[in-house]
Amino acid sequence: MSIFSQEKLLFTPASKDINAIPLIFAFPNEYTVGITSLGYQLVWANFCSRPDVDVSRLFTDINESLPRNPELVGFSFSWELDYVNILNLLELLGIPIYAKDRNENHPLIFGGGPVFTANPEPFADFFDVILLGDGELLLDNFINSYQEIRQESRFSKLHYLAKIEGIYIPNLFEVNYQQEDGKIDNIKPLNSDIPSFVEKQTYRGNILSASTVVTEKAAWENIYMVEVVRSCPEMCRFCLASYLTLPFRTASLEKSLIPAIERGLKVTNRLGLLGASVTQHPEFSGLIDYLGKSEFDDVRVSIASVRTNTVTEKLANFLKKRDTKSITIAIESGSAKIRDIINKKLENEEIIEAAINAQAGGLRAIKFYGMVGLPHEDYGDLDATIEMMKAVKKVAPRLKITLGCSTFVPKSHTPFQWFGVNQDSKKRLQYLQKNLGKIGVDFRPESYNWSIIQGLISRGDRRLSKLLELTRNYGDTLGSYKRAFKELKGEIPPLDYYVHQNWQVGQVLPWQHLKTALTEETLVKHLESTGIR
């Protein structure tokens, strides 16, 4: 039995036209990872539902029968380091990895997903077409526009697509630098009829997405995912998930959530509620009441994210009854000073209350998410986090307490995009590791070295394409990046420029020509409101 035959579809694929577009839609990782991506599922189902598109799926370990001469090859890109697999898959298909090396015999290579919408520039040289933003309207606009110029030359296709909202054609933009290894001087279109800016497309409806396929081979076995909210109203100043996806949108309980849940529970009893701030849905209590009915007693429910001050005993008890043993909340820091700087609207008392309620509701564990290296953080702020964990253990002694901790990495389109990665962050993670271990807190730090690479890519420009190609060839390790930077010295800025330097407000950013919900002027006002710059 093939892995694809074990899928349970929640949509009906369309019968294909004789002249349907042969399209390969790839996920640059293994099937079990890719099929768990709600974004990948939705785009694939969209293509399957069109009679004028004949889509085949491609993963790093398995694929459907692929067309010999595809016209379009697309990638869903949700984790930065998967770029290596993108290049591998292009070579597997016999396609040059650089867009400039492709000719009329090659398909157009397009991509979409959160990595591209945040900052596509490090990967721009590898792609012909990049789709920015939400797929609800953008996908159909892309395919419909492509149909109109399907018989034209490669150049004519790209030139035409560049005028469609949300479609970015990197090779039709020119990036000039003050010097070869210096700052960006300007970014401008090559032709006067190409728009100077490309704006991310935003879907504003109240019917959000849900799984289109359920399978036991997914990373979360037999999970059916329902998007409860999109974006986050909190707007923590470092947070890409909030600023990039504004405005905050909620799914209608009656028109979106309940119908979607009813569809999914016909094929599985495992339900995942997704969103950056699920419990801030205005009808969340009603959703819990609905799922609390006895008819759902065998349903396992997991929640992606919970705001601290929404952790009630009722919620904890509901999750326990639905086979969830723990709850995860992001506090970022135990320091009130740091939380104020980052706009984390949270009080110490609310963190304590969340732990008390989690224990009272019968949960076994609580996991906090924290961060080190935030602007103006010092060791006193780390001590405040340690004291907070002590206080949590005191009021909820039966809970297993875990603190997952990352290093602050600047993200595009946020007020903290101008700050660099704090070079002392590794020592700060070690400091927390040592002191939290003494009090019995399970401390789980993310790799500082990975944070360095994440910072490089999050603030990178298209000069990094050479570096990314080299690091792939050298083995894709941290040492590979250092070796590649050494080899390219004088051709690109050093690692320190991309990762650790504080950039100046007003300098040209790599994503200057790509627009999201807020203008740079607004982001500067948000930054200035911190009082730290």
Short mmCIF file of C-alpha atoms in Angstrom, two decimals:
data_model
loop_
_atom_site.label_atom_id
_atom_site.label_comp_id
_atom_site.label_asym_id
_atom_site.label_seq_id
_atom_site.Cartn_x
_atom_site.Cartn_y
_atom_site.Cartn_z
CA MET A 1 0.00 0.00 0.00
CA SER A 2 1.47 3.37 -1.02
CA ILE A 3 1.77 6.20 1.46
CA PHE A 4 -0.56 8.32 -0.67
CA SER A 5 -3.31 5.70 -0.70
CA GLN A 6 -3.55 5.95 3.09
CA GLU A 7 -4.66 9.60 2.95
CA LYS A 8 -8.21 10.61 3.81
CA LEU A 9 -9.17 13.60 1.66
CA LEU A 10 -11.58 16.26 2.87
CA PHE A 11 -12.11 17.74 -0.59
CA THR A 12 -12.98 16.40 -4.02
CA PRO A 13 -10.24 16.72 -6.67
CA ALA A 14 -11.47 18.02 -10.01
CA SER A 15 -11.42 16.06 -13.24
CA LYS A 16 -8.62 17.45 -15.37
CA ASP A 17 -8.90 19.27 -18.66
CA ILE A 18 -7.03 17.79 -21.60
CA ASN A 19 -4.71 20.79 -21.67
CA ALA A 20 -4.32 21.23 -17.91
CA ILE A 21 -1.09 22.88 -16.71
CA PRO A 22 1.41 20.19 -15.63
CA LEU A 23 2.59 21.41 -12.24
CA ILE A 24 4.88 19.95 -9.57
CA PHE A 25 4.26 21.15 -6.03
CA ALA A 26 7.14 20.35 -3.70
CA PHE A 27 7.81 20.47 0.00
CA PRO A 28 11.56 20.55 0.73
CA ASN A 29 11.49 17.91 3.46
CA GLU A 30 10.18 14.41 4.05
CA TYR A 31 6.54 13.51 3.44
CA THR A 32 5.72 13.14 7.14
CA VAL A 33 6.82 16.74 7.75
CA GLY A 34 5.34 18.26 4.61
CA ILE A 35 1.91 16.68 4.91
CA THR A 36 1.66 18.07 8.46
CA SER A 37 2.02 21.62 7.11
CA LEU A 38 -1.41 23.20 6.86
CA GLY A 39 -0.11 25.70 4.32
CA TYR A 40 1.17 22.95 2.04
CA GLN A 41 -2.12 21.05 2.33
CA LEU A 42 -4.17 24.10 1.41
CA VAL A 43 -2.15 25.06 -1.66
CA TRP A 44 -2.07 21.48 -2.93
CA ALA A 45 -5.84 21.15 -2.46
CA ASN A 46 -6.36 24.44 -4.32
CA PHE A 47 -4.42 23.12 -7.31
CA CYS A 48 -6.19 19.74 -7.13
CA SER A 49 -9.57 21.46 -7.17
CA ARG A 50 -8.86 23.27 -10.43
CA PRO A 51 -9.63 21.39 -13.67
CA ASP A 52 -6.97 23.45 -15.47
CA VAL A 53 -4.10 22.32 -13.20
CA ASP A 54 -2.69 18.78 -13.11
CA VAL A 55 -0.59 18.76 -9.93
CA SER A 56 1.90 16.16 -8.69
CA ARG A 57 3.46 16.22 -5.23
CA LEU A 58 7.18 15.96 -4.56
CA PHE A 59 8.93 15.45 -1.21
CA THR A 60 12.55 14.63 -0.45
CA ASP A 61 11.76 10.96 0.19
CA ILE A 62 8.74 10.21 -2.00
CA ASN A 63 6.77 11.62 -4.90
CA GLU A 64 3.74 11.06 -7.07
CA SER A 65 4.20 10.34 -10.77
CA LEU A 66 5.85 13.49 -12.12
CA PRO A 67 5.20 15.08 -15.53
CA ARG A 68 8.08 14.87 -17.99
CA ASN A 69 7.77 18.52 -18.98
CA PRO A 70 6.22 20.54 -16.12
CA GLU A 71 5.39 24.16 -16.85
CA LEU A 72 5.42 25.23 -13.21
CA VAL A 73 7.37 23.89 -10.22
CA GLY A 74 6.41 25.31 -6.84
CA PHE A 75 7.83 25.10 -3.33
CA SER A 76 6.15 25.65 0.02
CA PHE A 77 8.88 27.15 2.21
CA SER A 78 8.36 27.27 5.98
CA TRP A 79 11.78 26.55 7.54
CA GLU A 80 14.88 28.48 6.46
CA LEU A 81 17.40 25.65 6.41
CA ASP A 82 15.21 23.62 4.06
CA TYR A 83 16.72 25.75 1.28
CA VAL A 84 19.31 22.99 0.88
CA ASN A 85 16.57 20.56 -0.08
CA ILE A 86 15.11 23.09 -2.53
CA LEU A 87 18.41 23.16 -4.39
CA ASN A 88 18.69 19.36 -4.21
CA LEU A 89 15.18 18.89 -5.64
CA LEU A 90 15.83 21.36 -8.46
CA GLU A 91 18.92 19.37 -9.43
CA LEU A 92 16.94 16.13 -9.16
CA LEU A 93 14.51 17.56 -11.71
CA GLY A 94 17.36 18.64 -13.98
CA ILE A 95 16.66 22.35 -13.46
CA PRO A 96 19.47 24.93 -13.01
CA ILE A 97 19.44 26.26 -9.44
CA TYR A 98 19.90 29.88 -10.55
CA ALA A 99 16.99 31.58 -12.31
CA LYS A 100 19.40 33.40 -14.67
CA ASP A 101 20.58 30.07 -16.08
CA ARG A 102 17.13 28.80 -17.10
CA ASN A 103 15.78 29.01 -20.63
CA GLU A 104 12.58 28.41 -22.57
CA ASN A 105 12.82 24.67 -21.97
CA HIS A 106 12.67 25.02 -18.20
CA PRO A 107 9.56 25.49 -16.06
CA LEU A 108 8.95 28.62 -14.04
CA ILE A 109 10.06 28.03 -10.45
CA PHE A 110 7.75 29.67 -7.91
CA GLY A 111 7.55 29.65 -4.14
CA GLY A 112 5.46 30.84 -1.25
CA GLY A 113 5.20 30.46 2.51
CA PRO A 114 6.25 32.31 5.66
CA VAL A 115 10.00 32.35 4.90
CA PHE A 116 9.40 34.12 1.58
CA THR A 117 6.81 36.53 2.91
CA ALA A 118 9.21 37.56 5.70
CA ASN A 119 12.32 38.06 3.55
CA PRO A 120 12.82 36.26 0.24
CA GLU A 121 16.04 38.06 -0.69
CA PRO A 122 18.64 35.41 0.35
CA PHE A 123 16.82 32.98 -1.98
CA ALA A 124 15.78 35.46 -4.68
CA ASP A 125 18.38 34.32 -7.23
CA PHE A 126 17.00 30.76 -7.14
CA PHE A 127 13.38 31.65 -7.95
CA ASP A 128 11.56 33.02 -10.97
CA VAL A 129 8.36 33.88 -9.09
CA ILE A 130 7.69 34.49 -5.39
CA LEU A 131 4.17 34.75 -3.99
CA LEU A 132 3.87 37.11 -1.02
CA GLY A 133 1.12 36.73 1.56
CA ASP A 134 -2.07 34.75 2.05
CA GLY A 135 -2.99 32.19 -0.56
CA GLU A 136 -6.79 32.54 -0.50
CA LEU A 137 -6.84 35.08 -3.35
CA LEU A 138 -3.23 35.03 -4.48
CA LEU A 139 -3.11 31.45 -5.76
CA ASP A 140 -6.05 31.80 -8.13
CA ASN A 141 -4.78 35.17 -9.33
CA PHE A 142 -1.40 33.57 -10.07
CA ILE A 143 -2.80 30.61 -12.03
CA ASN A 144 -5.42 32.71 -13.85
CA SER A 145 -2.75 35.23 -14.86
CA TYR A 146 -0.40 32.48 -15.97
CA GLN A 147 -3.14 30.99 -18.16
CA GLU A 148 -3.44 34.31 -19.98
CA ILE A 149 0.22 34.28 -21.07
CA ARG A 150 0.86 30.54 -21.07
CA GLN A 151 2.02 30.48 -24.70
CA GLU A 152 4.26 33.53 -24.42
CA SER A 153 8.05 33.60 -24.00
CA ARG A 154 9.65 33.18 -20.58
CA PHE A 155 10.50 36.89 -20.44
CA SER A 156 6.96 37.92 -21.40
CA LYS A 157 5.46 35.62 -18.75
CA LEU A 158 7.61 37.07 -15.99
CA HIS A 159 7.07 40.63 -17.14
CA TYR A 160 3.30 40.12 -17.15
CA LEU A 161 3.21 38.37 -13.76
CA ALA A 162 5.26 41.16 -12.19
CA LYS A 163 2.28 43.48 -12.54
CA ILE A 164 -0.06 41.20 -10.55
CA GLU A 165 -0.56 42.18 -6.90
CA GLY A 166 1.43 40.02 -4.51
CA ILE A 167 3.63 38.48 -7.21
CA TYR A 168 7.33 39.28 -6.93
CA ILE A 169 9.72 38.64 -9.80
CA PRO A 170 13.20 39.09 -8.26
CA ASN A 171 15.12 39.22 -11.54
CA LEU A 172 13.13 42.29 -12.60
CA PHE A 173 14.54 44.24 -9.64
CA GLU A 174 18.05 45.62 -9.44
CA VAL A 175 19.91 45.90 -6.13
CA ASN A 176 22.80 48.38 -6.00
CA TYR A 177 25.36 48.50 -3.20
CA GLN A 178 27.44 51.35 -1.80
CA GLN A 179 30.39 48.99 -2.29
CA GLU A 180 30.58 45.30 -3.09
CA ASP A 181 30.71 44.22 0.56
CA GLY A 182 28.86 47.21 1.96
CA LYS A 183 25.36 48.46 2.65
CA ILE A 184 22.58 48.52 0.07
CA ASP A 185 22.38 51.79 -1.84
CA ASN A 186 19.01 51.29 -3.55
CA ILE A 187 16.55 48.71 -4.89
CA LYS A 188 14.59 49.52 -8.03
CA PRO A 189 12.74 47.79 -10.88
CA LEU A 190 14.65 47.32 -14.12
CA ASN A 191 11.80 48.73 -16.20
CA SER A 192 9.57 51.76 -15.62
CA ASP A 193 6.38 49.76 -16.14
CA ILE A 194 7.20 47.38 -13.24
CA PRO A 195 5.76 48.58 -9.90
CA SER A 196 8.42 49.90 -7.51
CA PHE A 197 6.93 47.99 -4.58
CA VAL A 198 5.33 44.57 -4.19
CA GLU A 199 2.68 44.36 -1.48
CA LYS A 200 1.91 41.23 0.50
CA GLN A 201 -1.64 40.01 -0.12
CA THR A 202 -3.92 39.81 2.91
CA TYR A 203 -7.07 37.73 3.16
CA ARG A 204 -9.59 39.50 5.40
CA GLY A 205 -12.44 36.98 5.60
CA ASN A 206 -13.72 35.24 8.73
CA ILE A 207 -13.73 31.73 7.27
CA LEU A 208 -10.23 30.47 7.95
CA SER A 209 -8.48 27.30 6.91
CA ALA A 210 -8.64 23.66 8.00
CA SER A 211 -6.93 20.43 6.98
CA THR A 212 -7.62 19.08 3.51
CA VAL A 213 -6.06 15.68 4.24
CA VAL A 214 -5.66 13.45 7.29
CA THR A 215 -3.18 10.61 7.47
CA GLU A 216 -1.56 8.43 10.09
CA LYS A 217 1.76 9.07 8.33
CA ALA A 218 1.77 12.74 9.34
CA ALA A 219 4.27 13.89 11.98
CA TRP A 220 1.21 14.43 14.20
CA GLU A 221 -0.53 11.17 13.49
CA ASN A 222 -4.09 11.55 12.13
CA ILE A 223 -4.21 15.22 13.16
CA TYR A 224 -6.98 17.41 11.76
CA MET A 225 -5.99 21.06 12.00
CA VAL A 226 -8.35 24.01 12.29
CA GLU A 227 -7.16 27.61 12.11
CA VAL A 228 -8.90 29.51 14.90
CA VAL A 229 -7.16 32.88 14.52
CA ARG A 230 -4.65 34.46 12.15
CA SER A 231 -2.00 36.90 13.42
CA CYS A 232 -1.91 38.12 17.03
CA PRO A 233 -3.28 41.28 18.65
CA GLU A 234 -0.46 41.55 21.22
CA MET A 235 2.20 42.89 18.82
CA CYS A 236 5.28 42.02 20.84
CA ARG A 237 7.95 44.12 19.18
CA PHE A 238 10.21 41.21 18.17
CA CYS A 239 7.41 39.00 16.84
CA LEU A 240 7.28 38.22 13.14
CA ALA A 241 4.12 36.12 13.56
CA SER A 242 2.26 39.19 14.77
CA TYR A 243 3.58 42.05 12.63
CA LEU A 244 3.96 40.16 9.36
CA THR A 245 0.43 38.74 9.35
CA LEU A 246 -1.59 41.74 10.56
CA PRO A 247 -4.46 42.39 10.94
CA PHE A 248 -5.63 39.96 13.63
CA ARG A 249 -8.46 37.87 12.18
CA THR A 250 -10.76 35.38 13.86
CA ALA A 251 -12.73 32.51 12.36
CA SER A 252 -16.50 32.70 12.80
CA LEU A 253 -17.61 30.10 15.35
CA GLU A 254 -20.81 29.24 13.48
CA LYS A 255 -19.67 29.73 9.87
CA SER A 256 -16.10 28.47 10.04
CA LEU A 257 -15.00 26.63 13.18
CA ILE A 258 -17.96 24.35 13.94
CA PRO A 259 -18.53 23.27 10.29
CA ALA A 260 -14.81 22.60 9.87
CA ILE A 261 -14.62 20.59 13.10
CA GLU A 262 -17.66 18.53 12.11
CA ARG A 263 -16.02 17.67 8.77
CA GLY A 264 -12.77 16.65 10.39
CA LEU A 265 -14.23 14.53 13.15
CA LYS A 266 -15.86 12.30 10.54
CA VAL A 267 -12.41 10.94 9.66
CA THR A 268 -10.36 11.28 12.87
CA ASN A 269 -10.67 11.94 16.59
CA ARG A 270 -7.56 14.06 16.90
CA LEU A 271 -8.07 17.83 16.64
CA GLY A 272 -5.48 20.61 16.60
CA LEU A 273 -6.56 24.21 17.15
CA LEU A 274 -4.06 26.51 15.41
CA GLY A 275 -3.17 30.18 15.64
CA ALA A 276 -0.64 32.52 17.21
CA SER A 277 -3.03 33.37 20.02
CA VAL A 278 -5.86 30.84 19.97
CA THR A 279 -7.39 31.65 23.35
CA GLN A 280 -7.86 35.30 22.40
CA HIS A 281 -10.60 34.36 19.96
CA PRO A 282 -13.63 36.38 21.18
CA GLU A 283 -15.80 33.24 21.12
CA PHE A 284 -13.20 30.88 22.54
CA SER A 285 -15.31 30.08 25.58
CA GLY A 286 -18.16 29.08 23.25
CA LEU A 287 -15.77 26.88 21.27
CA ILE A 288 -14.69 25.10 24.45
CA ASP A 289 -18.33 24.64 25.49
CA TYR A 290 -19.05 23.11 22.08
CA LEU A 291 -16.10 20.73 22.23
CA GLY A 292 -16.92 19.90 25.85
CA LYS A 293 -20.09 18.05 24.83
CA SER A 294 -20.23 14.37 25.77
CA GLU A 295 -20.38 13.36 22.11
CA PHE A 296 -16.74 14.49 21.83
CA ASP A 297 -15.49 12.55 24.85
CA ASP A 298 -13.19 10.42 22.68
CA VAL A 299 -11.71 13.42 20.86
CA ARG A 300 -8.16 14.44 21.66
CA VAL A 301 -7.68 18.22 21.47
CA SER A 302 -4.41 20.13 21.38
CA ILE A 303 -4.03 23.92 21.32
CA ALA A 304 -1.11 25.58 19.56
CA SER A 305 -0.78 28.64 21.76
CA VAL A 306 -2.38 29.99 24.89
CA ARG A 307 -2.11 33.51 26.26
CA THR A 308 -1.08 33.44 29.92
CA ASN A 309 -4.04 35.33 31.36
CA THR A 310 -6.52 33.03 29.60
CA VAL A 311 -5.35 29.89 31.42
CA THR A 312 -8.36 29.20 33.62
CA GLU A 313 -9.12 26.12 35.67
CA LYS A 314 -11.99 25.46 33.24
CA LEU A 315 -9.62 25.46 30.27
CA ALA A 316 -7.11 23.21 32.04
CA ASN A 317 -9.84 20.78 33.04
CA PHE A 318 -11.20 20.71 29.48
CA LEU A 319 -7.74 19.93 28.07
CA LYS A 320 -7.19 17.18 30.62
CA LYS A 321 -10.50 15.55 29.65
CA ARG A 322 -9.47 15.81 25.99
CA ASP A 323 -6.20 13.93 26.60
CA THR A 324 -3.86 16.91 26.80
CA LYS A 325 -1.41 16.60 29.68
CA SER A 326 0.36 19.95 29.46
CA ILE A 327 -0.06 23.53 28.36
CA THR A 328 2.41 25.91 26.71
CA ILE A 329 2.56 29.66 27.23
CA ALA A 330 5.05 32.32 26.13
CA ILE A 331 6.26 34.67 28.84
CA GLU A 332 9.53 35.70 27.09
CA SER A 333 11.07 36.87 30.39
CA GLY A 334 10.45 36.86 34.11
CA SER A 335 11.56 40.50 34.12
CA ALA A 336 8.82 43.12 34.09
CA LYS A 337 11.33 45.59 32.63
CA ILE A 338 12.02 43.39 29.59
CA ARG A 339 8.36 42.56 29.09
CA ASP A 340 7.61 46.29 29.04
CA ILE A 341 10.34 46.94 26.45
CA ILE A 342 9.05 44.22 24.13
CA ASN A 343 5.37 45.16 24.67
CA LYS A 344 4.52 41.85 26.35
CA LYS A 345 1.40 42.92 28.20
CA LEU A 346 1.76 40.48 31.08
CA GLU A 347 2.12 40.74 34.84
CA ASN A 348 3.98 38.39 37.20
CA GLU A 349 0.73 37.66 39.01
CA GLU A 350 -0.83 36.38 35.78
CA ILE A 351 2.01 33.90 35.27
CA ILE A 352 1.57 32.61 38.82
CA GLU A 353 -2.20 32.38 38.37
CA ALA A 354 -1.79 30.41 35.14
CA ALA A 355 0.33 27.81 36.93
CA ILE A 356 -2.13 27.56 39.82
CA ASN A 357 -5.04 27.07 37.42
CA ALA A 358 -3.16 24.53 35.31
CA GLN A 359 -2.50 22.40 38.38
CA ALA A 360 -6.02 22.84 39.77
CA GLY A 361 -7.47 21.76 36.42
CA GLY A 362 -5.56 18.51 36.51
CA LEU A 363 -2.76 19.12 34.03
CA ARG A 364 0.57 17.46 34.70
CA ALA A 365 2.98 19.94 33.16
CA ILE A 366 3.40 23.52 32.02
CA LYS A 367 5.95 24.71 29.49
CA PHE A 368 7.03 28.32 29.30
CA TYR A 369 8.73 29.93 26.33
CA GLY A 370 11.43 32.47 27.09
CA MET A 371 14.11 34.40 25.27
CA VAL A 372 17.56 35.78 26.03
CA GLY A 373 19.47 38.58 24.35
CA LEU A 374 16.54 40.99 24.02
CA PRO A 375 17.50 44.69 23.79
CA HIS A 376 18.65 46.18 27.12
CA GLU A 377 18.57 42.82 28.90
CA ASP A 378 21.13 42.29 31.68
CA TYR A 379 21.87 39.49 34.14
CA GLY A 380 19.45 41.01 36.61
CA ASP A 381 16.70 40.23 34.13
CA LEU A 382 17.90 36.62 33.91
CA ASP A 383 17.78 36.43 37.70
CA ALA A 384 14.18 37.68 37.53
CA THR A 385 13.35 34.76 35.24
CA ILE A 386 14.95 32.33 37.67
CA GLU A 387 12.98 33.82 40.57
CA MET A 388 9.79 33.56 38.53
CA MET A 389 10.39 29.86 37.93
CA LYS A 390 11.01 29.38 41.66
CA ALA A 391 7.70 31.07 42.41
CA VAL A 392 5.86 28.87 39.90
CA LYS A 393 7.31 25.70 41.43
CA LYS A 394 6.24 26.88 44.88
CA VAL A 395 2.58 27.50 43.95
CA ALA A 396 2.27 24.47 41.64
CA PRO A 397 4.55 21.77 43.08
CA ARG A 398 2.80 18.91 41.26
CA LEU A 399 3.44 20.38 37.81
CA LYS A 400 6.50 19.50 35.77
CA ILE A 401 7.97 22.91 34.90
CA THR A 402 9.82 23.37 31.61
CA LEU A 403 11.37 26.53 30.20
CA GLY A 404 12.14 26.43 26.51
CA CYS A 405 14.45 29.31 25.65
CA SER A 406 15.63 30.84 22.39
CA THR A 407 18.02 33.62 21.51
CA PHE A 408 16.54 36.88 20.23
CA VAL A 409 16.88 37.03 16.45
CA PRO A 410 15.86 40.22 14.58
CA LYS A 411 13.02 39.71 12.12
CA SER A 412 12.05 41.80 9.11
CA HIS A 413 8.98 44.02 9.27
CA THR A 414 9.13 44.27 13.09
CA PRO A 415 10.19 47.20 15.28
CA PHE A 416 13.25 45.21 16.41
CA GLN A 417 14.50 44.55 12.86
CA TRP A 418 17.29 47.08 13.40
CA PHE A 419 18.82 45.27 16.40
CA GLY A 420 21.48 42.58 16.05
CA VAL A 421 21.87 39.26 17.86
CA ASN A 422 23.49 39.77 21.27
CA GLN A 423 26.90 38.06 21.19
CA ASP A 424 26.61 37.26 24.92
CA SER A 425 23.46 35.18 24.38
CA LYS A 426 25.23 31.82 24.51
CA LYS A 427 26.63 32.61 27.96
CA ARG A 428 23.19 33.76 29.08
CA LEU A 429 21.65 30.47 28.03
CA GLN A 430 24.37 28.67 29.98
CA TYR A 431 23.69 30.87 33.02
CA LEU A 432 20.01 29.93 32.98
CA GLN A 433 20.87 26.27 32.40
CA LYS A 434 23.10 26.20 35.48
CA ASN A 435 20.74 28.04 37.82
CA LEU A 436 17.43 26.53 36.72
CA GLY A 437 18.89 23.05 37.02
CA LYS A 438 19.51 23.75 40.71
CA ILE A 439 15.79 24.29 41.34
CA GLY A 440 14.50 21.38 39.28
CA VAL A 441 13.26 23.26 36.22
CA ASP A 442 13.67 21.38 32.94
CA PHE A 443 15.55 23.93 30.83
CA ARG A 444 15.55 23.40 27.06
CA PRO A 445 17.62 25.98 25.19
CA GLU A 446 17.54 26.29 21.44
CA SER A 447 20.91 26.14 19.71
CA TYR A 448 22.71 29.48 19.79
CA ASN A 449 24.58 28.48 16.63
CA TRP A 450 21.25 27.91 14.85
CA SER A 451 20.17 31.37 16.03
CA ILE A 452 23.23 32.83 14.30
CA ILE A 453 22.24 31.21 11.00
CA GLN A 454 18.61 32.23 11.52
CA GLY A 455 19.77 35.83 12.05
CA LEU A 456 21.89 35.66 8.91
CA ILE A 457 18.97 34.53 6.78
CA SER A 458 16.35 36.75 8.43
CA ARG A 459 18.37 39.92 7.63
CA GLY A 460 20.11 38.63 4.51
CA ASP A 461 20.13 40.15 1.02
CA ARG A 462 20.53 38.43 -2.33
CA ARG A 463 24.32 38.49 -2.12
CA LEU A 464 23.88 35.49 0.20
CA SER A 465 22.90 33.20 -2.69
CA LYS A 466 26.58 32.48 -3.39
CA LEU A 467 27.15 31.78 0.30
CA LEU A 468 24.14 29.46 0.55
CA GLU A 469 25.32 27.52 -2.48
CA LEU A 470 28.80 27.13 -0.99
CA THR A 471 27.57 26.07 2.47
CA ARG A 472 25.43 23.41 0.85
CA ASN A 473 28.43 22.11 -1.05
CA TYR A 474 30.59 22.19 2.10
CA GLY A 475 28.17 20.10 4.15
CA ASP A 476 25.67 22.61 5.57
CA THR A 477 27.24 22.91 9.05
CA LEU A 478 28.15 26.01 11.06
CA GLY A 479 31.72 25.45 9.94
CA SER A 480 30.48 25.47 6.35
CA TYR A 481 29.14 29.00 6.79
CA LYS A 482 32.42 30.24 8.28
CA ARG A 483 34.37 28.64 5.44
CA ALA A 484 32.07 30.20 2.85
CA PHE A 485 32.35 33.68 4.40
CA LYS A 486 36.13 33.34 4.33
CA GLU A 487 36.07 32.34 0.67
CA LEU A 488 33.77 35.24 -0.26
CA LYS A 489 35.63 37.90 1.74
CA GLY A 490 35.47 41.19 -0.14
CA GLU A 491 32.48 40.04 -2.21
CA ILE A 492 29.85 40.12 0.54
CA PRO A 493 29.64 41.76 3.96
CA PRO A 494 30.98 39.74 6.91
CA LEU A 495 28.78 37.61 9.17
CA ASP A 496 28.90 40.32 11.84
CA TYR A 497 27.19 42.81 9.51
CA TYR A 498 24.18 40.59 8.93
CA VAL A 499 23.86 39.06 12.38
CA HIS A 500 25.32 41.17 15.20
CA GLN A 501 25.42 44.79 14.05
CA ASN A 502 22.67 47.20 15.05
CA TRP A 503 21.47 48.72 11.80
CA GLN A 504 20.62 52.39 11.45
CA VAL A 505 17.06 53.56 11.10
CA GLY A 506 16.87 55.00 7.61
CA GLN A 507 19.37 52.69 5.91
CA VAL A 508 18.03 50.70 2.97
CA LEU A 509 16.88 47.29 4.17
CA PRO A 510 17.00 44.18 1.93
CA TRP A 511 13.19 43.99 1.95
CA GLN A 512 12.66 47.73 1.43
CA HIS A 513 10.70 47.16 -1.80
CA LEU A 514 8.35 44.57 -0.24
CA LYS A 515 5.40 45.98 1.67
CA THR A 516 3.40 44.46 4.51
CA ALA A 517 0.67 45.77 6.82
CA LEU A 518 2.70 48.54 8.47
CA THR A 519 4.97 51.17 6.95
CA GLU A 520 8.55 51.65 8.06
CA GLU A 521 7.51 54.97 9.60
CA THR A 522 5.00 53.16 11.80
CA LEU A 523 7.60 50.58 12.83
CA VAL A 524 9.97 53.39 13.79
CA LYS A 525 7.25 54.91 16.00
CA HIS A 526 6.74 51.53 17.67
CA LEU A 527 10.50 51.32 18.22
CA GLU A 528 10.72 54.84 19.63
CA SER A 529 7.87 54.11 22.04
CA THR A 530 10.17 51.69 23.88
CA GLY A 531 12.34 54.60 25.00
CA ILE A 532 15.51 52.54 24.42
CA ARG A 533 16.63 53.98 21.09
#
